[in-house]
XYZ file of C-alpha atoms in Angstrom:
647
model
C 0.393 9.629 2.820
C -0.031 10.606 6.453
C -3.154 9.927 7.878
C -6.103 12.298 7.338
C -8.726 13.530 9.613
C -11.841 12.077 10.074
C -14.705 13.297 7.422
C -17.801 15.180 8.842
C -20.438 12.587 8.031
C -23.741 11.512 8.996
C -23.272 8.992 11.933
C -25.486 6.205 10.267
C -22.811 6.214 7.446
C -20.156 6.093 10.307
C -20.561 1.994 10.653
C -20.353 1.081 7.340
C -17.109 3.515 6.850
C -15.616 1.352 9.399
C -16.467 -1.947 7.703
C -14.951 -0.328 4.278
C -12.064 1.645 5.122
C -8.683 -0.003 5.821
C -8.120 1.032 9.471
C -4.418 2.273 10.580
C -4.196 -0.072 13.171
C -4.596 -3.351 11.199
C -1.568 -2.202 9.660
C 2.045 -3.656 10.627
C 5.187 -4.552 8.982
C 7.245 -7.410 11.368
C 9.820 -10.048 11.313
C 8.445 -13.555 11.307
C 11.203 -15.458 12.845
C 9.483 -18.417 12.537
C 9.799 -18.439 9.018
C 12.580 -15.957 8.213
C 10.810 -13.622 6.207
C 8.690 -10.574 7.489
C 4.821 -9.762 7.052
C 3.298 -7.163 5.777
C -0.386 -6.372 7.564
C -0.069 -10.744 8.139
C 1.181 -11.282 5.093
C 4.427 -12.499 3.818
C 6.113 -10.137 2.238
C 9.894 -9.484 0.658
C 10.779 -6.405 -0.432
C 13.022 -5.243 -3.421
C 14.070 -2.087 -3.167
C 16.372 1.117 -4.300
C 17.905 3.933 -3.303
C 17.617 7.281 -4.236
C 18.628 10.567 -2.416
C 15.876 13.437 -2.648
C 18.853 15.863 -2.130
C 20.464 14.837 -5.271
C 17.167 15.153 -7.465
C 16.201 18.562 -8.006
C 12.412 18.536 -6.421
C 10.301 18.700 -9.388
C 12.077 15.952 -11.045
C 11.289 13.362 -7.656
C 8.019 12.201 -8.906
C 9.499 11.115 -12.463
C 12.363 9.186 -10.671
C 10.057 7.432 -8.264
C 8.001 6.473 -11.490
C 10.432 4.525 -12.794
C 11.822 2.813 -9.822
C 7.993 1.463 -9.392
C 7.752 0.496 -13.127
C 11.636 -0.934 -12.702
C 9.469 -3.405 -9.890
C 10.479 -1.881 -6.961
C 7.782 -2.345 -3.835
C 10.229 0.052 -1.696
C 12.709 3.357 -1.902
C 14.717 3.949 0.966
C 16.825 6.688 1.262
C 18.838 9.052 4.049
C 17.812 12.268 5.901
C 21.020 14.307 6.074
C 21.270 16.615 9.265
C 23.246 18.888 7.642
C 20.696 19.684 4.880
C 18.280 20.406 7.688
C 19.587 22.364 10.405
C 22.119 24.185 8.868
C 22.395 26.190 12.398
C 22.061 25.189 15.533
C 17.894 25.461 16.156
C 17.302 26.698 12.805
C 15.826 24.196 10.499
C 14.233 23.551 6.820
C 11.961 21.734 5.656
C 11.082 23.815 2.769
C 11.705 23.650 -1.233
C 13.731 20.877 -2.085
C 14.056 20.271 1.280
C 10.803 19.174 2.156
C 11.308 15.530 3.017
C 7.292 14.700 3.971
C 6.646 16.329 0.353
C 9.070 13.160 -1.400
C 6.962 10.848 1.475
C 3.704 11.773 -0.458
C 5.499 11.561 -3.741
C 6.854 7.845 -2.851
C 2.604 7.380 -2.076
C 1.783 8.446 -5.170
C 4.199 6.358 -6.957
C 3.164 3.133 -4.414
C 6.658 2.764 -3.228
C 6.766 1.799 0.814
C 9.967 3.544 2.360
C 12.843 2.556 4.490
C 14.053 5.612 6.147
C 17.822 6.244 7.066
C 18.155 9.213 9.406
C 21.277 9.070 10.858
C 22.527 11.061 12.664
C 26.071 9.934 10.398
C 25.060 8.985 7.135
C 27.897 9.066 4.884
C 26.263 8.479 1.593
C 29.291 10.474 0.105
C 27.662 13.525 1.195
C 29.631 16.447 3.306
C 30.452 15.590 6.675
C 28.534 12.359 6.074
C 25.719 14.264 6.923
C 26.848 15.768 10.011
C 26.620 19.528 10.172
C 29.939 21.204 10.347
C 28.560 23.396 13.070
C 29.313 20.674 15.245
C 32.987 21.384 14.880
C 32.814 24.669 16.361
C 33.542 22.793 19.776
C 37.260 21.612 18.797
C 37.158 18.772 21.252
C 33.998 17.073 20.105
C 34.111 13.572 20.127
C 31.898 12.844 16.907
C 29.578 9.121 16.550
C 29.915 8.762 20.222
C 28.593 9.345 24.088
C 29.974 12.538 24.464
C 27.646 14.813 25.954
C 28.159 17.851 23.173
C 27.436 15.419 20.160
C 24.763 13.696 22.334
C 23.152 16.793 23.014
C 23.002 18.500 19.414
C 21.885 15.048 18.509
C 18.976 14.249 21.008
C 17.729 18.211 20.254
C 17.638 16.927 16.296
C 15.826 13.882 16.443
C 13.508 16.182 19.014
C 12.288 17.684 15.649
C 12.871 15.427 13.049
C 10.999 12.158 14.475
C 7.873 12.841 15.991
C 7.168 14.972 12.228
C 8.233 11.421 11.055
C 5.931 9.768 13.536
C 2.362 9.866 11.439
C 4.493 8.505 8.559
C 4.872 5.432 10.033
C 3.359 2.066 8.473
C 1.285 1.532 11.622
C -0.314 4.764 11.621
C -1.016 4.658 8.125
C 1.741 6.329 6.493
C 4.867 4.127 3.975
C 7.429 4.086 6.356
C 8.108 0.463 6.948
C 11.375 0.102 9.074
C 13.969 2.863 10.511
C 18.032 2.503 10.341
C 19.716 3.495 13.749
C 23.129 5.214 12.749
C 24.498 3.846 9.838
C 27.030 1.092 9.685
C 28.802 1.835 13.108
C 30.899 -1.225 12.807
C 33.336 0.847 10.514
C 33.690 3.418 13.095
C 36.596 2.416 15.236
C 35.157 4.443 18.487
C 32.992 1.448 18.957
C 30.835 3.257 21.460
C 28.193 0.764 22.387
C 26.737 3.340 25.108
C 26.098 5.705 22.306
C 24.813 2.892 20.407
C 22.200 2.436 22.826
C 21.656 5.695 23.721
C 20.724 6.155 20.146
C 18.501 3.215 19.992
C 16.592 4.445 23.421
C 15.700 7.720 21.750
C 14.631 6.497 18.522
C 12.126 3.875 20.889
C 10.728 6.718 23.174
C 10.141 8.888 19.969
C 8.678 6.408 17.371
C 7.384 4.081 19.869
C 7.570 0.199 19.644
C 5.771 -0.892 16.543
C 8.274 -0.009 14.218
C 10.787 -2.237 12.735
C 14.265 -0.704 13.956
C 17.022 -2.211 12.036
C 21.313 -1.833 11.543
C 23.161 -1.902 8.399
C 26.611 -2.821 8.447
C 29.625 -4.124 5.974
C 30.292 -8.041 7.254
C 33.722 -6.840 8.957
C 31.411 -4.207 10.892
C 29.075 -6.485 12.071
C 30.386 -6.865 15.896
C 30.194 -3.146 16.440
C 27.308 -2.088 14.368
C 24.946 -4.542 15.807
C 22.856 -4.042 18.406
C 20.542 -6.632 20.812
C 17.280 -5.158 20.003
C 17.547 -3.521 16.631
C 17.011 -6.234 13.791
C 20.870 -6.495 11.823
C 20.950 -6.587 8.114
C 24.356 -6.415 6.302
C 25.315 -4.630 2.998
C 27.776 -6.343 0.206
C 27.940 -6.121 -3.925
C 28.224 -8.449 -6.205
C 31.621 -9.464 -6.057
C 31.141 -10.549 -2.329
C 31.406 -14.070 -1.097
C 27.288 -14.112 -0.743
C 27.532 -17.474 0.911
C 30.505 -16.792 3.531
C 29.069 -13.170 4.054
C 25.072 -13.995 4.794
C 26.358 -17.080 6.640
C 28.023 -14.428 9.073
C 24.844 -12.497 9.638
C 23.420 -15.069 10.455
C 25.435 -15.470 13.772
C 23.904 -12.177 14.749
C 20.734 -12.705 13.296
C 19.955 -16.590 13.434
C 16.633 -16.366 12.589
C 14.614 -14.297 10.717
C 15.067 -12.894 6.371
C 18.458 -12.270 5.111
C 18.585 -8.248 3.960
C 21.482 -6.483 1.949
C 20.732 -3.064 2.775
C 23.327 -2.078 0.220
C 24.312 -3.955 -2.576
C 25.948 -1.934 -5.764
C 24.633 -1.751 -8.790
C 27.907 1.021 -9.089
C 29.828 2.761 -6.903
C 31.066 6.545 -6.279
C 33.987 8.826 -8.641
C 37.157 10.178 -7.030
C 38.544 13.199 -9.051
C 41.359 12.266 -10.521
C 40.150 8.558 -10.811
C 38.770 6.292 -13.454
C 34.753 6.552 -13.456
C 33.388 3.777 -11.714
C 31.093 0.558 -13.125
C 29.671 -2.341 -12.372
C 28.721 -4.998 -15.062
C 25.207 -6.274 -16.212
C 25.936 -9.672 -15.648
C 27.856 -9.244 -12.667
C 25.255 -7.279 -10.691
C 21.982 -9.291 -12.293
C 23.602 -12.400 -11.375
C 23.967 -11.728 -7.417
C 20.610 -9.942 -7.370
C 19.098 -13.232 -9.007
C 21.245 -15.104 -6.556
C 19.592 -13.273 -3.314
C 15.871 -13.487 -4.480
C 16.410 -17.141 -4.757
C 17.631 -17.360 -1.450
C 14.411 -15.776 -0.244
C 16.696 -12.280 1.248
C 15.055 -9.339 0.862
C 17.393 -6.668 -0.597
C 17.925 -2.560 -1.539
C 20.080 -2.175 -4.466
C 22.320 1.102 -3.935
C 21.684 3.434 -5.858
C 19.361 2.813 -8.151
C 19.550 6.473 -9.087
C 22.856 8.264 -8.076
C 21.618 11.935 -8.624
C 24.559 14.822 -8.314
C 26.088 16.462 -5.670
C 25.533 19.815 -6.426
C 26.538 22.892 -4.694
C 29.248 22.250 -2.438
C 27.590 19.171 -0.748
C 29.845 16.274 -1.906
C 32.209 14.154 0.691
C 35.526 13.145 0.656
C 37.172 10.321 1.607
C 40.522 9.088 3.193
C 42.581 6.305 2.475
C 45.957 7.354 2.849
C 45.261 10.238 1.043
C 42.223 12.887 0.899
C 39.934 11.813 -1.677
C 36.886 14.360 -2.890
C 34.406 12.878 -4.278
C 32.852 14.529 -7.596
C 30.181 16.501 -8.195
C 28.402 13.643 -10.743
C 26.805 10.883 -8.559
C 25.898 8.807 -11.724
C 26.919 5.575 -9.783
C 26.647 3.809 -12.903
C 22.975 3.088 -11.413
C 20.290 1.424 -13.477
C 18.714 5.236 -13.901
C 21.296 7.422 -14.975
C 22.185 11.047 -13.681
C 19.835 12.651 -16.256
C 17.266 10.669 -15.245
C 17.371 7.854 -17.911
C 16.751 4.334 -17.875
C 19.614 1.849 -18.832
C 20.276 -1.363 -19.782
C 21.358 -2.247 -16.487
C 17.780 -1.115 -15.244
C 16.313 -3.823 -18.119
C 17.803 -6.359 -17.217
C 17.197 -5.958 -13.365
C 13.515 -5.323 -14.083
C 13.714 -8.686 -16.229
C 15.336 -10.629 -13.251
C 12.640 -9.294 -10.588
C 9.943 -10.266 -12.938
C 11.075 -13.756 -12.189
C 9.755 -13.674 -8.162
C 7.406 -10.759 -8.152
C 4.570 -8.999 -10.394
C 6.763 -6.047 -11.969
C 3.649 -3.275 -13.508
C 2.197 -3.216 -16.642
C 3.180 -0.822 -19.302
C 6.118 0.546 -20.246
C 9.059 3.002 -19.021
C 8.913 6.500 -19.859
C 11.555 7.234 -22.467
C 15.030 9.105 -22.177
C 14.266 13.122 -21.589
C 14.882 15.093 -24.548
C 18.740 16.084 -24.283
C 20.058 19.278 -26.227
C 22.879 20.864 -27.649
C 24.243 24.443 -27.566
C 27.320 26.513 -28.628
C 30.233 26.881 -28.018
C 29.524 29.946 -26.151
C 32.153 32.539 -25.203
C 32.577 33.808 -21.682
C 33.964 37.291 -20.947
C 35.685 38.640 -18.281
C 33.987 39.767 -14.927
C 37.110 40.400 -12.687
C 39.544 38.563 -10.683
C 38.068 37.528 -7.241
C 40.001 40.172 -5.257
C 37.941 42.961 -7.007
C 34.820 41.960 -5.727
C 36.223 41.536 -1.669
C 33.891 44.374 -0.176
C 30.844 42.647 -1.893
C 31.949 38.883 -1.048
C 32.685 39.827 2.659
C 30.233 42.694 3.307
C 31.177 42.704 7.036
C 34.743 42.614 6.660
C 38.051 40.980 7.883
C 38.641 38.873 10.799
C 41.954 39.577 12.233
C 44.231 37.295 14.378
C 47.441 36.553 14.840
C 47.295 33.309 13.647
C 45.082 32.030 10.839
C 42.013 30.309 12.356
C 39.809 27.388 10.546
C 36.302 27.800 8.485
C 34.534 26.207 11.926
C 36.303 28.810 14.019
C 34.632 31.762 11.971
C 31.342 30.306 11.212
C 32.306 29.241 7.402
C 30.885 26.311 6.762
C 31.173 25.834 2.712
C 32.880 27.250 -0.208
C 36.052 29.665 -0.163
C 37.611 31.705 2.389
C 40.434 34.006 1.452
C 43.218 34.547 4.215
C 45.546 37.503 3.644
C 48.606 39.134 5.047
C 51.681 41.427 4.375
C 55.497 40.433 3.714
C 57.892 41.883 6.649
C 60.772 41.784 4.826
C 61.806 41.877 0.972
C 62.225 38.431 -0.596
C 64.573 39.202 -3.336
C 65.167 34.901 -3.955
C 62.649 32.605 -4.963
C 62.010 31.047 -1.446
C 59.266 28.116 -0.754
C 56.159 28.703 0.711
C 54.809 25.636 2.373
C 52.438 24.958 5.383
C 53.594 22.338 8.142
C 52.060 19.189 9.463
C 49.595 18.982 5.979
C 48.141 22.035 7.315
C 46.063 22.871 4.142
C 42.413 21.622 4.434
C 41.724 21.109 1.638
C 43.291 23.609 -1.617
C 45.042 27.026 -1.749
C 45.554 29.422 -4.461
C 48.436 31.851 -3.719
C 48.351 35.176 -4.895
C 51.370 37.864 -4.247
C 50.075 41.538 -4.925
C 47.211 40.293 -6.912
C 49.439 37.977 -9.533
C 48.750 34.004 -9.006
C 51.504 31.997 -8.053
C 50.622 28.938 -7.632
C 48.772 25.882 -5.696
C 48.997 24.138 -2.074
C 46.569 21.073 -1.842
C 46.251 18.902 0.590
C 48.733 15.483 0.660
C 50.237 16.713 -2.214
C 53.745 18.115 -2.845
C 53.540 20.877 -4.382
C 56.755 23.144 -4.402
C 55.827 26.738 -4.621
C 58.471 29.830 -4.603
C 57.773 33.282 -3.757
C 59.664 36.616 -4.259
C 58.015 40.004 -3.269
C 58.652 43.440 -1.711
C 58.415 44.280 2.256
C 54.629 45.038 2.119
C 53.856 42.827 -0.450
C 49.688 41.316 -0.302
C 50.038 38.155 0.192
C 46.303 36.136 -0.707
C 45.776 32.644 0.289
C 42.105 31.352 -1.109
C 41.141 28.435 0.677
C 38.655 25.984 -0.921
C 36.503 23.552 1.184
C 36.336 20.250 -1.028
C 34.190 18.781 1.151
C 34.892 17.536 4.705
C 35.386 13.477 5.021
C 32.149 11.492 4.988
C 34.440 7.708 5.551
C 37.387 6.767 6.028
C 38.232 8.791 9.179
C 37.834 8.841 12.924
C 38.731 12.649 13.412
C 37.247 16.459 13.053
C 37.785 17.750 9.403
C 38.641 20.889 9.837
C 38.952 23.271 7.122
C 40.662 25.971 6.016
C 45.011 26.636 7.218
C 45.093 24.126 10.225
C 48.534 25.665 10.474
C 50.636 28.810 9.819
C 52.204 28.911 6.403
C 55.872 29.593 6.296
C 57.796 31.291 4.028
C 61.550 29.833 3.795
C 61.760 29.794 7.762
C 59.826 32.720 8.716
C 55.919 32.191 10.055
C 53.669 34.040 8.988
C 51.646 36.456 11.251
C 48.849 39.081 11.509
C 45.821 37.487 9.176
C 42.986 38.827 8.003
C 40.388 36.590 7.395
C 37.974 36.940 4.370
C 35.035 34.301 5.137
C 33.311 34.848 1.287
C 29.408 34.456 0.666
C 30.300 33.528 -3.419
C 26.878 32.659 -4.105
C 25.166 35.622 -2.849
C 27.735 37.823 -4.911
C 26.856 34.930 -7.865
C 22.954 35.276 -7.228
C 22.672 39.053 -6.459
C 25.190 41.490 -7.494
C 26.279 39.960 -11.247
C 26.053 41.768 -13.667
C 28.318 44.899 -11.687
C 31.209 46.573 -12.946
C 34.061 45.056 -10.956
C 35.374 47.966 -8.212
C 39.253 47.622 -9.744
C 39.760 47.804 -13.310
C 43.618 46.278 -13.262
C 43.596 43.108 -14.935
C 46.550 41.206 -16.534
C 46.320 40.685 -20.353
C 45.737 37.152 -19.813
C 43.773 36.437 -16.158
C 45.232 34.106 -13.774
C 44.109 32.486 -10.543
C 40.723 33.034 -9.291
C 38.459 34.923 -11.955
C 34.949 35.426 -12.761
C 33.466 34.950 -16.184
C 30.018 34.671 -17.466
C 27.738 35.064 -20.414
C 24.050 35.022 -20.939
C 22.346 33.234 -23.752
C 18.992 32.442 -25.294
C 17.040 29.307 -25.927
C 15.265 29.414 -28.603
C 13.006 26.073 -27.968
C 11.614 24.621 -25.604
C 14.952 23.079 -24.126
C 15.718 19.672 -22.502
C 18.376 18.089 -20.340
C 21.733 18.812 -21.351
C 24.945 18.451 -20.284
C 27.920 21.379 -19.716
C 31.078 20.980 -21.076
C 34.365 22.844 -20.198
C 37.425 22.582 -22.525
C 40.912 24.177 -21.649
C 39.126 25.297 -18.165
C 40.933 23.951 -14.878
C 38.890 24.069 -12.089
C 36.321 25.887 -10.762
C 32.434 26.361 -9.791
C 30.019 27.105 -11.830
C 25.992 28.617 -11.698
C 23.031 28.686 -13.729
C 20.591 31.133 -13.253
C 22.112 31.766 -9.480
C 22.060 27.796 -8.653
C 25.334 26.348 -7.908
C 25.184 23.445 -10.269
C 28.803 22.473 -8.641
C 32.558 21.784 -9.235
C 34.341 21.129 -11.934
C 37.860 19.858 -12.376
C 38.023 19.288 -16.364
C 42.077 19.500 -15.315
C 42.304 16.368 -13.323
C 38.587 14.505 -14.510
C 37.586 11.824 -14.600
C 34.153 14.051 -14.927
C 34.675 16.428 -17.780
C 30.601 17.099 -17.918
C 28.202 18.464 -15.529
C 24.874 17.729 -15.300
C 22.056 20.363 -16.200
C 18.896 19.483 -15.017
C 16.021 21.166 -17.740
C 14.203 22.740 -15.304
C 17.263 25.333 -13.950
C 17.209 26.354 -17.846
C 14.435 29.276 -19.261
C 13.055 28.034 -22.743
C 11.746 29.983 -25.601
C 14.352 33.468 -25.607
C 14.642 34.185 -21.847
C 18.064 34.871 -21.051
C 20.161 32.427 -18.808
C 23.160 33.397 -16.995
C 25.995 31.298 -16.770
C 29.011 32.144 -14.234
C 32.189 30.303 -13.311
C 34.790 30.778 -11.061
C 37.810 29.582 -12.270
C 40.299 29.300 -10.002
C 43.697 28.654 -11.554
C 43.994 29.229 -15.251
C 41.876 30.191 -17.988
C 41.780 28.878 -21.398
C 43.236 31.128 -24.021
C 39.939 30.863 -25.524
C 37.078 31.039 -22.997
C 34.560 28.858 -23.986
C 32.191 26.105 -23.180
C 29.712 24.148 -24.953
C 26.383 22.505 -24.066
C 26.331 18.795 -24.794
C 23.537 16.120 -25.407
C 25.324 13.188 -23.364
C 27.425 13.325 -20.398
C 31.361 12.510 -20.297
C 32.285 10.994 -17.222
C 35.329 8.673 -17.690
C 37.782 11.151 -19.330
C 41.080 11.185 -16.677
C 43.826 13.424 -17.909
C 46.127 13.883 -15.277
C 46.619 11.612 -12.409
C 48.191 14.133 -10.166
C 47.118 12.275 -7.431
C 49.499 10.185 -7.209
C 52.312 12.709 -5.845
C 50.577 11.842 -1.916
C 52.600 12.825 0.919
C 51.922 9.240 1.795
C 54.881 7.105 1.224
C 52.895 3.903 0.938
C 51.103 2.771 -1.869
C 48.131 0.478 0.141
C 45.374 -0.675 -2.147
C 42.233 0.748 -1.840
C 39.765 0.045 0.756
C 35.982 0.416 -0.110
C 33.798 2.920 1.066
C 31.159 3.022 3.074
C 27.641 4.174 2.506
C-alpha cells in the first residue's frame, strides 16, 4: 500500500516507533551484479511471477484472482497500464471503477504480491491499438513509437499524470512496485528510434527518480533495438525456445547480473477463425523447472488471460488482418472463469521445489450454471433506430472519411449514400486498394446484400433504382496491436465503386450502440417495416429471471453469425459463432441479478439470424469449435507461416 501519514502520537512513543516500524527508506530492490541475482531490502531475492491484466478482470473479481496467484507461489504480478483505457480523450482521464489501477495496487498488498509495472506507452498485450489511444490518429501523419514531436508530446503530457500518482507506489517509498518496463519490446518495431528510446528512458528517470529498477523486455531477435545502456535488459521466450542459445544471447547485452524471461507462455492468444491455442503441462513445467535451476528469475504470461470485453481486443497482421477474440483464456494456469487448472498444479508443484509456496489450499472452481434455451424476439433492424444511435446527425462529405477523422473511436459507423443511375444488372461493388478497415455490411434500400471484409475476396453484386439507399455499416474489429509499422485506420480508407462508377456525396452515421443498448431498450422501433425473416444488422433481446442465487456461466449462440452482445447494458463483447474457434462467451456472475430480478440480454446480429432465435446459458466454456476457415480466401497470394506475436 502507499505510504501513510504519520500518526498523532505522544513524542516519548515517537523513538520507540522508529526502532519498531520498518522505515521506507531501508527499503530497495537492486541488481547485484556481483552475483547475478538481485536483492531485495539486502537480501537475495528471485522472483516468480505472473501476469494478469486488471482490464480483463471485472473489478470485484481482482482480489479472488490475486488470491490464487499468491497461493499458486507467486512472490510477484506484473501487469500493463494501457493508455487507451485511461485517457480516452486528449486531457481527460479515469481512474475510476474498474479503472482504478492504485485500487488493484492495494489489492496486490493485500494478497502480498510485489508488482512489476508495464506502462507503456505501446503495450500490445493483444489489446486495441496496443494500448495506444486511437485519438492519436487524428493527426494522419503521426509517426507512432518514435521521436516525432506529436507522439512525443501526447506521450510526455501522459506519463505527466500517470507517474508521479505511481511515484508513492514505489518499493523505496514503501509501496510493491519493484521494477518499471520502458516501452515494451521495441526491438520488434522496425522504426528503431533509439532517440525516442532515450527520450523515453529520460522521462521515466526525472519522474520516478533513480532508485527504481528500470528494465526492457524484448523477444531474442529484438534484443539490438529494444535494449538500452542504462535500463537493465531481460528477454521473453516459451517453452519451445532454445533456453540455452536464447539466455546465452542476453547475456551479450547483459553480461552480468540474473537472467529474467519477462514473458514466457504458459498459452498463447485465439485468432477468429483459428484453432484455440495450448500449451502442454509437461512442455511448459519442464522449461519453468529448467529456468529456476538456472537461478533466472522469471514472469510466466499469463497466468490468468481474462477477456477482452467490449470492443477492446487487438488485431494482428501477418499477411493478413488477424482480430483477436473476445476470450483471452490463454490456456493459462487460471482459466477465464476464474478457475484453477491442472496446469496451475503442476506449476505450483514445480515452484515448491526452490521456494516456500503458502499453506492451505486453493479456493475451488466458482459455482457455474445453466439456463435455457431462451428465445430472443425482434427489436428492429439497425436502420430504425438511426435518429437515436446518431442523435446529432450525419456528417456529409464528398468522400467517405475514416472513424479517426470524425472522432469514432470504437464500434460501428454506418456510411450512406444514393444510386445516380438505375442498375438494372447485377454489377460488383468493391472498394480499391483493401480500402475496408476492417468489415462492411451492405444494405440497398434497407434489404442486406452482403459482406466486404478486409483481405478477403468477397464478390458482392448490386442492382437498384436511381435513388436507391445505399447503407454501408462499418465495424471496427480492433485496430493492430503487432505485427505492423503503420496507422490503422478505420472505417472506408477508400471510395467504394460500383462496376466503374465512384461513389460520392456520404453521409456519415458515427453510432453510440451502447448508449442506445444501455438507455433507450426497451422502445418501440420508429419504422415498423420488417422482412418476414430479418437480415443484416438487427436487434434482438429478451429478459429473464434467475431464480437462485446464480454463478458463472457461460453464453452460448447456435445458428447466430456474428454480432455483439450485452448484459444488463455491459458489452460483454463479440461473437463470431460463424467462423469460431470461440463459440462461448464468458459471463462473469457478478453482471447477472440473482433471486427473480430481471436481466436483459441484447445482441446485434449483424448478418443473419437463425431461423430459430435462441441461445442458451452453459456451465463450461467452448473455445476450440472452428467451423469455417474463411480465412483462408486472403488477398495475399503467399502462404508464409506464421510469425509469433508479441506481447
Amino acid at each position: 500500500m502507499a505510504p501513510k501519514k504519520p500518526l498523532c502520537l505522544p513524542s516519548l512513543l515517537l523513538p520507540l516507533l522508529t526502532l519498531l516500524l520498518p522505515q521506507a527508506d531501508t527499503r530497495s530492490f537492486v541488481v547485484d551484479r556481483d552475483h547475478n541475482r538481485f536483492l531485495l531490502d539486502g537480501a537475495p531475492f528471485r522472483y516468480v511471477s505472473g501476469s494478469l491484466h486488471y482490464f480483463r478482470v471485472p473489478r470485484v473479481l481482482w482480489a479472488d484472482r490475486l488470491l490464487k496467484m499468491r497461493m499458486s507461489g507467486l512472490n510477484v504480478v506484473q501487469f500493463y497500464v494501457p493508455w487507451n483505457y485511461h485517457e480516452p480523450e486528449p486531457g481527460v482521464y479515469n481512474f475510476n471503477g474498474s479503472r482504478d489501477l492504485f485500487a488493484f495496487l492495494k489489492e496486490a498488498t493485500l494478497a502480498n504480491l510485489l508488482v512489476i509495472l508495464r506502462p507503456g506507452p505501446y503495450i500490445c498485450a493483444e489489446w486495441e491499438m496496443g494500448g495506444l489511444p486511437a485519438w492519436l490518429l487524428r493527426k494522419p501523419k503521426i509517426h507512432l513509437r518514435t521521436s516525432d514531436p506529436d507522439f512525443l508530446a501526447a506521450v510526455d503530457s501522459w506519463f505527466k499524470v500517470l507517474l508521479p500518482r505511481i511515484y508513492p507506489w514505489l518499493y523505496h517509498n514503501g509501496g510493491n512496485i519493484i521494477s518499471i518496463q520502458v516501452e515494451n519490446e521495441y526491438g520488434s518495431y522496425r522504426a528503431c528510434d533509439v532517440s525516442y528510446m532515450r527520450h523515453l528512458a529520460g522521462l521515466f528517470r526525472a519522474l520516478l527518480g533513480d532508485k527504481i529498477l528500470l528494465f526492457t523486455t524484448d523477444g531474442p531477435e529484438g534484443l539490438k533495438c529494444g535494449s538500452l545502456k542504462g535500463l537493465y535488459t531481460t528477454v521473453d521466450f516459451g517453452p519451445a525456445d532454445n533456453m540455452t542459445k536464447i539466455f546465452g544471447l542476453l547475456r551479450k547485452y547483459e553480461p552480468r547480473g540474473p537472467l529474467v524471461n519477462s514473458e514466457y507462455y504458459t498459452g498463447w492468444l485465439d485468432y477468429w477463425g483459428q484453432n484455440h491455442s495450448t500449451r502442454s503441462v509437461p512442455a511448459v513445467t519442464k522449461g519453468l523447472e529448467k529456468m529456476l535451476k538456472l537461478g533466472a528469475s522469471v514472469n510466466m504470461y499469463m497466468f490468468h488471460g481474462g477477456t477482452n470485453f467490449g470492443y477492446w481486443n487487438g488485431a494482428d497482421e501477418k499477411g493478413r488482418f488477424l482480430p483477436i477474440t473476445t476470450s483471452y483464456d490463454y490456456d493459462a494456469p487460471i482459466s477465464e472463469a476464474g478457475d484453477p487448472t491442472p496446469k496451475l498444479f503442476a506449476i505450483r508443484n514445480v515452484i515448491s521445489k526452490f521456494q516456500e509456496v503458502p499453506l492451505g489450499p486453493l479456493p475451488p472452481p466458482s459455482p457455474k450454471m445453466t439456463l435455457g434455451p431462451l428465445t430472443l424476439h425482434l427489436d428492429g433492424n439497425l436502420l430504425d433506430f438511426l435518429d437515436l444511435l446518431c442523435p446529432q446527425g450525419p456528417i456529409h462529405s464528398i468522400l467517405p472519411m475514416t472513424f479517426e477523422a470524425v472522432n469514432q473511436v470504437h464500434g460501428y459507423m454506418l456510411y450512406r449514400t444514393y444510386l445516380t443511375h438505375t442498375v438494372s444488372e447485377p454489377t460488383q461493388l468493391w472498394v480499391p486498394n483493401n480500402g475496408v478497415h476492417d468489415r462492411a455490411y451492405v444494405m440497398v434500400d434497407g434489404v442486406f446484400q452482403g459482406v466486404l471484409e478486409r483481405n478477403m475476396k468477397h464478390n458482392l453484386f448490386l442492382m437498384g433504382k436511381i435513388g436507391a439507399k445505399l447503407d454501408v455499416l462499418l465495424e471496427n474489429m480492433g485496430r493492430l496491436s503487432f505485427g505492423s509499422n503503420s496507422s490503422d485506420f478505420k472505417g472506408l480508407l477508400q471510395p467504394p465503386i460500383l462496376g466503374q462508377t465512384i461513389l460520392t456525396q456520404w453521409l456519415m452515421f458515427p453510432l453510440k450502440v451502447d448508449n442506445l443498448v444501455k438507455w433507450w431498450f426497451p422502445i418501440q422501433p420508429l419504422k415498423s417495416s420488417h422482412p418476414q425473416t430479418p437480415s443484416g444488422p438487427t436487434f434482438y433481446s429478451t429478459t429473464f429471471p434467475i431464480l437462485h442465487s446464480g454463478g458463472d456461466t457461460f453464453l452460448f449462440l447456435p445458428g447466430w453469425m456474428k454480432g455483439q452482445v450485452w448484459i444488463n447494458g455491459f458489452n460483454l463483447g463479440r461473437y463470431w459463432t460463424k467462423r469460431g474457434p470461440q463459440q462461448t462467451l464468458y459471463v462473469p456472475r457478478p453482471l447477472l441479478f440473482p433471486r427473480g430480478a430481471h436481466n436483459r440480454i441484447t445482441l446485434l446480429e449483424l448478418e443473419n439470424v437463425p431461423p430459430q432465435p435462441q441461445i442458451q446459458f452453459l456451465d463450461r466454456p467452448i473455445l476450440n469449435s472452428t467451423k469455417h476457415r474463411t480465412y483462408v480466401y486472403s488477398l495475399s497470394s503467399a502462404s508464409e507461416p506464421m510469425e509469433l506475436s508479441g506481447h
